Amino acid sequence: NNPGMYDVTLQVSNGLGSDTKIANDMVIVSSSTAQFQSNWGYVESFWSASDFEENFIVFNQDNSVNGWEFHSSPNGGSTGWESVRMYNWQNKLEEIDELISPSYNLSTVNNPTLQFRYSGAAYDNTPNDELRIMASDDCGESWSTRETLSDFELTNAGLVSESYRPTANSTWTDVSVGLGSFANKPNVRIKFRWVSGGRFGNNFYMDDITLSGSPLGMDDLERQIDLN
């Protein structure tokens, strides 16, 4: 009944003895009240590693070195040194890594829109990675896809033959995703779902994630009625 992250313990035994296995942070119980409350919107620029670890949820399904993580290096963010990185260097084909935001109250934000900036690269000219932006208003029981970016849409830094890091001259691209159907929802989470296309991709960085109100555009209306 109490919100938080919980371990799961499995114990097996027979006539010869017993053994125990523990999976850490396997169960996540969300609060029915959103973590963040605001009348105008929300901004996350990843200035603090501890805040990132406390508020964001990272799912690294195969427990490899590749996954979402806090990043800090000179010019490593759109504003400042900090950002969140999908460490995708030499990632395996179809590995799935997910980053889930804290919960936000959007009931007082008119026509909510998700915005963020990104910088990404590819190892060669056949990138096949996918980033799916999703939203949930039922604590993650179900998710609605709001936008999907793939291949060269994720590689505004071009081809880089080593593990990519942003520099002072790096390009940061703005992305805007309509959340119109989640207006008036009191408890909303955002999920960034990365599917690796194999070792020909490279690292991907996000910064300045913003949730605020803006007028509905044609793209927002298309998503609301599932128009293709």
Coordinates of N, CA and C in Angstrom, one line a residue:
N1 N 0.8 -1.2 0.0 CA 0.0 0.0 0.0 C 0.8 1.3 0.0
N2 N 2.1 1.2 0.3 CA 3.0 2.3 0.4 C 3.8 2.5 -0.9
P3 N 3.8 3.7 -1.5 CA 4.5 3.9 -2.7 C 6.0 3.7 -2.5
G4 N 6.7 3.2 -3.5 CA 8.2 3.0 -3.4 C 8.6 1.8 -4.3
M5 N 9.9 1.5 -4.2 CA 10.5 0.4 -5.0 C 10.8 -0.8 -4.0
Y6 N 10.4 -2.0 -4.5 CA 10.5 -3.1 -3.6 C 11.3 -4.3 -4.3
D7 N 12.1 -5.0 -3.5 CA 12.8 -6.2 -3.9 C 11.8 -7.4 -3.9
V8 N 12.2 -8.3 -4.8 CA 11.5 -9.6 -4.8 C 12.4 -10.7 -4.4
T9 N 12.0 -11.6 -3.5 CA 12.8 -12.7 -3.1 C 12.2 -14.0 -3.5
L10 N 13.0 -14.9 -4.1 CA 12.5 -16.3 -4.4 C 13.3 -17.2 -3.6
Q11 N 12.7 -18.1 -2.8 CA 13.4 -19.1 -2.1 C 12.9 -20.5 -2.5
V12 N 13.8 -21.4 -2.9 CA 13.5 -22.8 -3.3 C 14.2 -23.7 -2.3
S13 N 13.6 -24.9 -2.1 CA 14.2 -25.8 -1.2 C 13.8 -27.2 -1.5
N14 N 14.6 -28.2 -1.1 CA 14.2 -29.6 -1.2 C 15.0 -30.3 -0.1
G15 N 15.0 -31.6 -0.1 CA 15.6 -32.4 1.0 C 17.1 -32.1 1.1
L16 N 17.8 -31.5 0.1 CA 19.2 -31.3 0.2 C 19.6 -29.9 0.7
G17 N 18.5 -29.0 0.9 CA 18.8 -27.7 1.3 C 18.0 -26.7 0.6
S18 N 18.4 -25.4 0.7 CA 17.6 -24.3 0.1 C 18.5 -23.3 -0.5
D19 N 18.0 -22.5 -1.4 CA 18.7 -21.4 -2.0 C 17.8 -20.2 -2.2
T20 N 18.3 -19.0 -2.2 CA 17.5 -17.8 -2.3 C 18.1 -16.9 -3.4
K21 N 17.2 -16.3 -4.2 CA 17.6 -15.3 -5.1 C 16.8 -14.0 -4.9
I22 N 17.5 -12.8 -4.9 CA 16.9 -11.6 -4.7 C 17.0 -10.7 -6.0
A23 N 15.9 -10.2 -6.5 CA 15.9 -9.2 -7.6 C 15.6 -7.8 -7.0
N24 N 16.5 -6.9 -7.1 CA 16.4 -5.6 -6.5 C 15.5 -4.7 -7.3
D25 N 14.7 -3.9 -6.6 CA 13.8 -2.9 -7.2 C 12.9 -3.5 -8.3
M26 N 12.4 -4.6 -8.1 CA 11.6 -5.3 -9.1 C 10.2 -4.8 -9.2
V27 N 9.6 -4.4 -8.1 CA 8.2 -3.9 -8.0 C 8.2 -2.4 -7.7
I28 N 7.5 -1.7 -8.5 CA 7.4 -0.2 -8.3 C 5.9 0.1 -8.0
V29 N 5.6 0.7 -6.8 CA 4.3 1.1 -6.5 C 4.2 2.6 -6.5
S30 N 3.4 3.1 -7.4 CA 3.2 4.6 -7.6 C 2.2 5.1 -6.7
S31 N 2.4 6.4 -6.3 CA 1.4 7.1 -5.5 C 0.2 7.5 -6.4
S32 N -1.0 7.6 -5.8 CA -2.2 8.0 -6.6 C -2.1 9.5 -6.7
T33 N -1.2 10.2 -6.0 CA -1.0 11.7 -6.2 C 0.2 11.9 -6.9
A34 N 0.2 12.8 -7.9 CA 1.4 13.1 -8.7 C 2.5 13.6 -7.9
Q35 N 3.7 13.3 -8.2 CA 4.9 13.8 -7.5 C 5.1 15.3 -7.6
F36 N 4.7 15.8 -8.8 CA 4.9 17.2 -9.1 C 3.6 17.9 -9.4
Q37 N 3.4 19.1 -8.8 CA 2.2 19.9 -9.0 C 2.6 21.3 -9.4
S38 N 2.0 21.7 -10.5 CA 2.3 23.1 -11.0 C 1.1 23.6 -11.8
N39 N 0.9 24.9 -11.8 CA -0.2 25.6 -12.5 C 0.2 25.9 -13.9
W40 N 1.6 25.9 -14.2 CA 2.0 26.3 -15.6 C 2.8 25.3 -16.3
G41 N 3.4 24.4 -15.7 CA 4.2 23.3 -16.4 C 5.4 22.9 -15.6
Y42 N 6.3 22.2 -16.3 CA 7.4 21.5 -15.6 C 8.6 21.6 -16.5
V43 N 9.8 21.7 -15.9 CA 11.1 21.7 -16.7 C 12.1 20.8 -16.0
E44 N 12.8 20.0 -16.8 CA 13.8 19.1 -16.2 C 15.1 19.3 -17.1
S45 N 16.1 19.9 -16.5 CA 17.4 20.1 -17.2 C 18.5 19.2 -16.7
F46 N 18.2 18.2 -15.8 CA 19.1 17.2 -15.3 C 20.4 17.8 -14.7
W47 N 20.2 18.8 -13.8 CA 21.3 19.4 -13.2 C 21.9 18.6 -12.0
S48 N 21.1 17.6 -11.5 CA 21.5 16.9 -10.3 C 21.4 15.4 -10.6
A49 N 22.5 14.7 -10.4 CA 22.5 13.2 -10.5 C 21.6 12.6 -9.5
S50 N 21.6 13.1 -8.3 CA 20.7 12.5 -7.2 C 19.3 12.7 -7.5
D51 N 18.9 13.9 -8.0 CA 17.5 14.1 -8.4 C 17.0 13.2 -9.5
F52 N 17.9 13.0 -10.5 CA 17.6 12.0 -11.6 C 17.4 10.6 -11.0
E53 N 18.3 10.2 -10.1 CA 18.1 8.8 -9.6 C 16.9 8.7 -8.7
E54 N 16.5 9.8 -8.0 CA 15.4 9.7 -7.2 C 14.0 9.8 -7.9
N55 N 14.0 10.5 -9.0 CA 12.7 10.8 -9.6 C 12.4 10.0 -10.9
F56 N 13.5 9.6 -11.6 CA 13.3 8.8 -12.9 C 13.5 7.3 -12.6
I57 N 12.8 6.6 -13.4 CA 12.9 5.1 -13.4 C 13.6 4.6 -14.6
V58 N 14.6 3.8 -14.5 CA 15.3 3.2 -15.6 C 15.1 1.7 -15.6
F59 N 14.6 1.2 -16.8 CA 14.5 -0.2 -17.0 C 15.6 -0.6 -18.0
N60 N 16.5 -1.4 -17.6 CA 17.6 -2.0 -18.4 C 17.4 -3.5 -18.4
Q61 N 16.6 -3.9 -19.4 CA 16.0 -5.3 -19.3 C 17.1 -6.4 -19.3
D62 N 18.2 -6.2 -20.0 CA 19.2 -7.3 -20.0 C 20.4 -7.0 -19.1
N63 N 20.2 -5.9 -18.3 CA 21.2 -5.5 -17.3 C 22.6 -5.4 -17.8
S64 N 22.7 -4.8 -19.1 CA 24.0 -4.6 -19.7 C 24.5 -3.2 -19.4
V65 N 25.7 -2.9 -19.9 CA 26.2 -1.5 -19.7 C 25.5 -0.5 -20.6
N66 N 24.7 -1.0 -21.6 CA 23.9 -0.1 -22.4 C 22.6 0.2 -21.7
G67 N 22.3 1.5 -21.7 CA 21.0 1.9 -21.1 C 21.0 3.4 -20.8
W68 N 19.8 3.9 -20.3 CA 19.7 5.3 -19.9 C 20.4 5.6 -18.7
E69 N 21.1 6.8 -18.6 CA 21.9 7.1 -17.5 C 22.1 8.7 -17.4
F70 N 22.3 9.2 -16.2 CA 22.7 10.6 -16.1 C 24.1 10.8 -16.7
H71 N 24.2 11.9 -17.4 CA 25.5 12.2 -18.0 C 26.0 13.6 -17.7
S72 N 27.3 13.8 -17.4 CA 27.8 15.1 -17.2 C 29.2 15.1 -17.8
S73 N 29.5 16.1 -18.7 CA 30.8 16.3 -19.3 C 30.8 17.7 -19.8
P74 N 32.0 18.3 -20.1 CA 32.0 19.6 -20.7 C 31.1 19.7 -21.9
N75 N 30.2 20.7 -21.9 CA 29.2 20.9 -23.0 C 28.4 19.6 -23.3
G76 N 28.2 18.8 -22.2 CA 27.4 17.6 -22.4 C 25.9 17.7 -22.4
G77 N 25.4 19.0 -22.2 CA 24.0 19.2 -22.3 C 23.7 20.4 -23.2
S78 N 22.4 20.5 -23.5 CA 22.0 21.7 -24.3 C 22.2 23.0 -23.5
T79 N 21.9 22.9 -22.2 CA 22.2 24.0 -21.3 C 23.1 23.5 -20.2
G80 N 24.4 23.8 -20.2 CA 25.3 23.3 -19.2 C 25.9 22.0 -19.6
W81 N 26.4 21.3 -18.6 CA 27.2 20.1 -18.8 C 26.3 18.8 -18.7
E82 N 25.1 18.9 -18.1 CA 24.4 17.8 -17.8 C 23.3 17.5 -18.8
S83 N 23.0 16.2 -18.9 CA 21.9 15.7 -19.7 C 21.6 14.3 -19.3
V84 N 20.6 13.6 -20.0 CA 20.4 12.2 -19.8 C 20.8 11.5 -21.1
R85 N 21.5 10.4 -21.0 CA 22.1 9.7 -22.1 C 21.5 8.3 -22.3
M86 N 21.2 8.0 -23.5 CA 21.0 6.6 -23.9 C 22.3 6.1 -24.4
Y87 N 23.1 5.3 -23.5 CA 24.4 4.8 -23.9 C 24.2 3.7 -24.9
N88 N 24.2 4.0 -26.1 CA 23.9 3.1 -27.2 C 25.1 2.6 -28.0
W89 N 26.3 2.9 -27.6 CA 27.5 2.5 -28.3 C 27.6 1.0 -28.3
Q90 N 27.7 0.5 -29.5 CA 27.8 -1.0 -29.7 C 26.7 -1.8 -29.0
N91 N 25.6 -1.2 -29.0 CA 24.4 -1.9 -28.4 C 24.0 -3.1 -29.2
K92 N 23.3 -4.0 -28.6 CA 22.9 -5.2 -29.3 C 21.6 -5.0 -30.0
L93 N 21.3 -5.8 -31.0 CA 20.1 -5.7 -31.9 C 18.9 -5.9 -31.0
E94 N 17.9 -5.0 -31.2 CA 16.6 -5.1 -30.6 C 16.6 -5.1 -29.0
E95 N 17.7 -4.7 -28.4 CA 17.7 -4.5 -27.0 C 16.8 -3.3 -26.6
I96 N 15.9 -3.5 -25.6 CA 15.0 -2.4 -25.2 C 15.4 -1.8 -23.9
D97 N 15.5 -0.5 -23.9 CA 15.8 0.3 -22.7 C 14.7 1.4 -22.5
E98 N 14.2 1.5 -21.3 CA 13.2 2.5 -21.0 C 13.5 3.4 -19.9
L99 N 13.1 4.7 -20.1 CA 13.3 5.8 -19.2 C 11.9 6.3 -18.9
I100 N 11.5 6.3 -17.6 CA 10.2 6.7 -17.2 C 10.3 7.9 -16.3
S101 N 9.5 9.0 -16.6 CA 9.6 10.2 -15.9 C 8.9 10.1 -14.5
P102 N 9.1 11.0 -13.6 CA 8.2 11.1 -12.5 C 6.8 11.5 -12.9
S103 N 5.8 11.5 -12.0 CA 4.4 11.7 -12.3 C 4.1 13.2 -12.2
Y104 N 3.3 13.7 -13.1 CA 3.0 15.1 -13.2 C 1.5 15.3 -13.2
N105 N 1.1 16.4 -12.5 CA -0.3 16.8 -12.5 C -0.6 17.7 -13.7
L106 N -1.3 17.3 -14.7 CA -1.6 18.1 -15.9 C -3.0 18.7 -15.9
S107 N -3.7 18.5 -14.8 CA -5.1 19.0 -14.7 C -5.2 20.5 -14.8
T108 N -4.1 21.2 -14.5 CA -4.2 22.7 -14.6 C -3.4 23.2 -15.8
V109 N -2.9 22.3 -16.7 CA -2.1 22.8 -17.8 C -3.0 22.6 -19.1
N110 N -3.3 23.7 -19.7 CA -4.1 23.7 -20.9 C -3.3 23.2 -22.1
N111 N -4.0 22.3 -22.8 CA -3.3 21.7 -24.1 C -1.9 21.3 -23.8
P112 N -1.6 20.4 -22.9 CA -0.2 20.1 -22.5 C 0.6 19.6 -23.7
T113 N 1.8 20.0 -23.7 CA 2.8 19.6 -24.8 C 4.1 19.2 -24.2
L114 N 4.6 18.1 -24.6 CA 6.0 17.7 -24.2 C 7.0 18.2 -25.2
Q115 N 8.0 18.8 -24.7 CA 9.1 19.3 -25.5 C 10.5 18.9 -24.9
F116 N 11.4 18.6 -25.8 CA 12.8 18.3 -25.3 C 13.8 18.6 -26.4
R117 N 15.1 18.6 -26.1 CA 16.1 18.8 -27.1 C 17.0 17.6 -27.1
Y118 N 17.5 17.2 -28.2 CA 18.4 16.0 -28.3 C 19.6 16.2 -29.2
S119 N 20.6 15.4 -29.0 CA 21.8 15.3 -29.8 C 22.2 13.9 -30.0
G120 N 22.3 13.4 -31.2 CA 22.6 12.0 -31.4 C 23.4 11.7 -32.6
A121 N 24.1 10.6 -32.7 CA 25.0 10.3 -33.8 C 24.8 8.8 -34.2
A122 N 25.4 8.5 -35.3 CA 25.4 7.1 -35.8 C 26.8 6.7 -36.1
Y123 N 27.0 5.4 -36.0 CA 28.4 4.8 -36.3 C 28.6 4.7 -37.8
D124 N 27.6 4.4 -38.6 CA 27.7 4.4 -40.0 C 26.4 4.8 -40.6
N125 N 26.3 4.6 -41.9 CA 25.1 5.2 -42.6 C 23.9 4.2 -42.7
T126 N 23.9 3.3 -41.7 CA 22.7 2.4 -41.7 C 22.1 2.3 -40.3
P127 N 21.9 3.4 -39.6 CA 21.3 3.4 -38.3 C 19.9 2.8 -38.3
N128 N 19.5 2.1 -37.3 CA 18.2 1.5 -37.3 C 17.6 1.6 -35.9
D129 N 18.0 2.6 -35.1 CA 17.4 2.7 -33.7 C 16.0 3.3 -33.8
E130 N 15.3 3.2 -32.7 CA 14.0 3.7 -32.6 C 13.7 4.3 -31.2
L131 N 13.2 5.5 -31.1 CA 12.8 6.1 -29.9 C 11.3 6.4 -29.9
R132 N 10.6 5.7 -29.0 CA 9.1 5.9 -28.9 C 8.8 6.7 -27.7
I133 N 8.0 7.8 -27.8 CA 7.6 8.6 -26.7 C 6.2 8.2 -26.4
M134 N 6.0 7.9 -25.1 CA 4.7 7.3 -24.7 C 4.2 8.1 -23.4
A135 N 2.9 7.9 -23.1 CA 2.4 8.6 -21.9 C 1.4 7.6 -21.3
S136 N 1.2 7.8 -20.0 CA 0.3 7.0 -19.2 C -0.4 7.8 -18.1
D137 N -1.7 7.6 -17.9 CA -2.4 8.3 -16.8 C -2.9 7.3 -15.8
D138 N -2.4 6.0 -15.9 CA -2.9 5.0 -14.9 C -1.7 4.3 -14.3
C139 N -0.7 5.1 -13.9 CA 0.5 4.5 -13.2 C 1.3 3.5 -14.0
G140 N 1.2 3.6 -15.3 CA 1.9 2.7 -16.2 C 1.3 1.4 -16.5
E141 N 0.0 1.2 -16.1 CA -0.7 0.0 -16.5 C -0.9 -0.1 -18.0
S142 N -1.1 1.1 -18.6 CA -1.2 1.1 -20.1 C -0.5 2.4 -20.6
W143 N 0.0 2.3 -21.8 CA 0.7 3.4 -22.4 C 0.2 3.7 -23.8
S144 N 0.2 5.0 -24.1 CA -0.2 5.5 -25.4 C 1.0 6.1 -26.1
T145 N 1.3 5.7 -27.3 CA 2.4 6.2 -28.1 C 2.0 7.5 -28.7
R146 N 2.8 8.6 -28.4 CA 2.5 9.9 -28.9 C 3.4 10.3 -30.1
E147 N 4.6 9.7 -30.2 CA 5.5 10.0 -31.3 C 6.5 8.9 -31.4
T148 N 7.0 8.6 -32.6 CA 8.1 7.7 -32.8 C 9.1 8.3 -33.7
L149 N 10.4 8.3 -33.3 CA 11.5 8.8 -34.1 C 12.4 7.6 -34.4
S150 N 13.0 7.5 -35.6 CA 13.8 6.4 -35.9 C 14.9 6.8 -36.9
D151 N 15.9 5.9 -37.0 CA 17.0 6.0 -38.0 C 17.7 7.4 -37.9
F152 N 17.7 8.0 -39.1 CA 18.4 9.3 -39.2 C 17.7 10.5 -38.4
E153 N 16.5 10.3 -38.0 CA 15.8 11.3 -37.2 C 16.5 11.4 -35.9
L154 N 17.3 10.4 -35.5 CA 17.9 10.5 -34.2 C 19.4 10.8 -34.2
T155 N 19.9 11.2 -35.4 CA 21.3 11.4 -35.6 C 21.7 12.7 -36.2
N156 N 21.3 13.8 -35.5 CA 21.6 15.1 -36.0 C 23.1 15.5 -35.9
A157 N 23.9 14.7 -35.2 CA 25.3 14.9 -35.1 C 26.1 14.2 -36.2
G158 N 25.4 13.5 -37.1 CA 26.1 12.8 -38.2 C 26.7 11.5 -37.8
L159 N 27.8 11.1 -38.6 CA 28.5 9.9 -38.4 C 29.7 10.1 -37.5
V160 N 29.8 9.3 -36.4 CA 30.9 9.4 -35.4 C 31.4 8.0 -35.2
S161 N 32.7 7.8 -35.5 CA 33.3 6.4 -35.4 C 33.7 6.0 -34.0
E162 N 33.4 6.8 -33.0 CA 33.7 6.5 -31.7 C 32.5 6.8 -30.8
S163 N 32.6 6.4 -29.5 CA 31.5 6.7 -28.6 C 31.2 8.2 -28.6
Y164 N 30.0 8.6 -29.0 CA 29.7 10.0 -29.2 C 29.5 10.8 -27.9
R165 N 30.1 12.0 -27.8 CA 29.8 12.9 -26.8 C 29.6 14.3 -27.4
P166 N 28.6 15.0 -26.9 CA 28.4 16.4 -27.5 C 29.6 17.3 -27.1
T167 N 29.8 18.3 -28.0 CA 30.8 19.3 -27.8 C 30.2 20.7 -27.9
A168 N 31.0 21.7 -27.8 CA 30.5 23.1 -27.8 C 29.8 23.4 -29.2
N169 N 30.2 22.6 -30.2 CA 29.7 22.9 -31.6 C 28.6 21.9 -31.9
S170 N 28.1 21.1 -31.0 CA 27.1 20.1 -31.3 C 25.7 20.7 -31.6
T171 N 25.0 20.0 -32.5 CA 23.6 20.5 -32.8 C 22.7 19.8 -31.8
W172 N 21.7 20.7 -31.3 CA 20.6 20.2 -30.4 C 19.3 20.5 -31.1
T173 N 18.5 19.5 -31.3 CA 17.3 19.6 -32.1 C 16.1 19.6 -31.2
D174 N 15.1 20.5 -31.4 CA 13.9 20.6 -30.6 C 12.9 19.6 -31.1
V175 N 12.2 18.9 -30.2 CA 11.1 18.0 -30.5 C 9.9 18.5 -29.7
S176 N 8.8 18.5 -30.3 CA 7.5 18.9 -29.6 C 6.5 17.8 -29.9
V177 N 5.9 17.3 -28.8 CA 4.9 16.2 -28.9 C 3.6 16.6 -28.2
G178 N 2.5 16.6 -28.9 CA 1.3 16.9 -28.3 C 0.7 15.9 -27.3
L179 N 0.2 16.3 -26.2 CA -0.4 15.4 -25.2 C -1.9 15.8 -24.9
G180 N -2.5 16.2 -26.0 CA -3.9 16.7 -25.8 C -4.8 15.8 -25.1
S181 N -4.8 14.5 -25.4 CA -5.7 13.6 -24.7 C -5.4 13.4 -23.3
F182 N -4.3 13.9 -22.8 CA -3.9 13.8 -21.4 C -4.2 15.1 -20.6
A183 N -4.8 16.1 -21.3 CA -5.2 17.3 -20.6 C -6.2 16.9 -19.5
N184 N -6.1 17.6 -18.4 CA -7.0 17.4 -17.2 C -6.7 16.2 -16.5
K185 N -5.6 15.5 -16.8 CA -5.3 14.2 -16.1 C -4.4 14.6 -14.9
P186 N -4.7 14.1 -13.7 CA -4.0 14.5 -12.5 C -2.7 13.7 -12.2
N187 N -2.4 12.7 -13.0 CA -1.3 11.8 -12.7 C -0.7 11.2 -14.0
V188 N 0.2 11.9 -14.6 CA 0.7 11.4 -15.9 C 2.2 11.2 -15.8
R189 N 2.6 10.1 -16.5 CA 4.0 9.8 -16.6 C 4.4 9.7 -18.1
I190 N 5.6 10.0 -18.4 CA 6.1 9.9 -19.8 C 7.2 8.8 -19.9
K191 N 7.2 8.0 -20.9 CA 8.2 7.0 -21.1 C 8.9 7.2 -22.4
F192 N 10.2 7.1 -22.4 CA 11.1 7.1 -23.5 C 11.6 5.7 -23.8
R193 N 11.1 5.0 -24.8 CA 11.4 3.6 -25.0 C 12.3 3.5 -26.2
W194 N 13.5 3.0 -25.9 CA 14.6 2.9 -27.0 C 14.7 1.5 -27.4
V195 N 14.7 1.2 -28.7 CA 14.9 -0.1 -29.3 C 16.1 0.0 -30.2
S196 N 17.2 -0.7 -29.8 CA 18.4 -0.7 -30.5 C 18.3 -1.4 -31.9
G197 N 18.9 -0.7 -32.9 CA 19.0 -1.3 -34.2 C 20.3 -2.1 -34.4
G198 N 21.1 -2.3 -33.3 CA 22.4 -3.0 -33.5 C 23.6 -2.0 -33.4
R199 N 24.7 -2.5 -33.6 CA 26.0 -1.8 -33.3 C 26.2 -0.6 -34.3
F200 N 25.4 -0.4 -35.3 CA 25.6 0.8 -36.2 C 25.0 2.1 -35.7
G201 N 24.4 2.0 -34.5 CA 23.9 3.3 -33.9 C 25.0 3.8 -33.0
N202 N 24.7 4.9 -32.3 CA 25.6 5.5 -31.4 C 24.8 6.2 -30.3
N203 N 25.5 6.9 -29.4 CA 24.8 7.5 -28.2 C 23.8 8.6 -28.6
F204 N 22.8 8.8 -27.6 CA 21.8 9.7 -27.8 C 21.6 10.5 -26.5
Y205 N 21.5 11.8 -26.6 CA 21.4 12.6 -25.4 C 20.1 13.5 -25.5
M206 N 19.5 13.6 -24.3 CA 18.3 14.5 -24.2 C 18.5 15.5 -23.0
D207 N 17.9 16.7 -23.2 CA 18.0 17.7 -22.2 C 16.8 18.6 -22.3
D208 N 16.6 19.4 -21.3 CA 15.6 20.4 -21.2 C 14.2 19.9 -21.6
I209 N 13.8 18.8 -20.8 CA 12.5 18.3 -21.0 C 11.4 19.2 -20.4
T210 N 10.4 19.6 -21.1 CA 9.4 20.6 -20.7 C 8.0 20.0 -20.9
L211 N 7.2 20.2 -19.9 CA 5.8 20.0 -20.1 C 5.0 21.3 -19.8
S212 N 4.4 21.8 -20.8 CA 3.7 23.1 -20.6 C 2.5 23.2 -21.6
G213 N 1.8 24.2 -21.5 CA 0.6 24.4 -22.4 C 1.0 25.1 -23.6
S214 N 0.3 24.7 -24.7 CA 0.5 25.4 -26.0 C -0.7 25.1 -26.9
P215 N -1.0 25.9 -27.9 CA -2.1 25.7 -28.8 C -2.0 24.3 -29.5
L216 N -3.1 23.7 -29.7 CA -3.2 22.4 -30.5 C -2.8 22.7 -32.0
G217 N -1.9 21.9 -32.5 CA -1.6 22.0 -33.9 C -2.2 20.7 -34.7
M218 N -2.0 20.7 -36.0 CA -2.5 19.6 -36.8 C -1.9 18.3 -36.3
D219 N -0.6 18.2 -36.0 CA 0.0 17.0 -35.6 C -0.7 16.4 -34.3
D220 N -1.0 17.4 -33.4 CA -1.7 16.9 -32.1 C -3.0 16.3 -32.4
L221 N -3.8 17.0 -33.3 CA -5.1 16.4 -33.7 C -5.0 15.1 -34.3
E222 N -4.0 14.9 -35.2 CA -3.8 13.6 -35.9 C -3.6 12.5 -34.8
R223 N -2.8 12.8 -33.8 CA -2.5 11.8 -32.8 C -3.8 11.4 -32.0
Q224 N -4.6 12.5 -31.7 CA -5.7 12.2 -30.9 C -6.8 11.3 -31.6
I225 N -6.8 11.4 -32.9 CA -7.8 10.6 -33.6 C -7.1 9.4 -34.3
D226 N -5.8 9.2 -34.0 CA -5.1 8.1 -34.6 C -5.1 8.1 -36.2
L227 N -4.9 9.3 -36.7 CA -4.9 9.5 -38.2 C -3.6 9.2 -38.8
N228 N -3.5 8.3 -39.8 CA -2.2 8.0 -40.5 C -2.4 8.5 -41.9

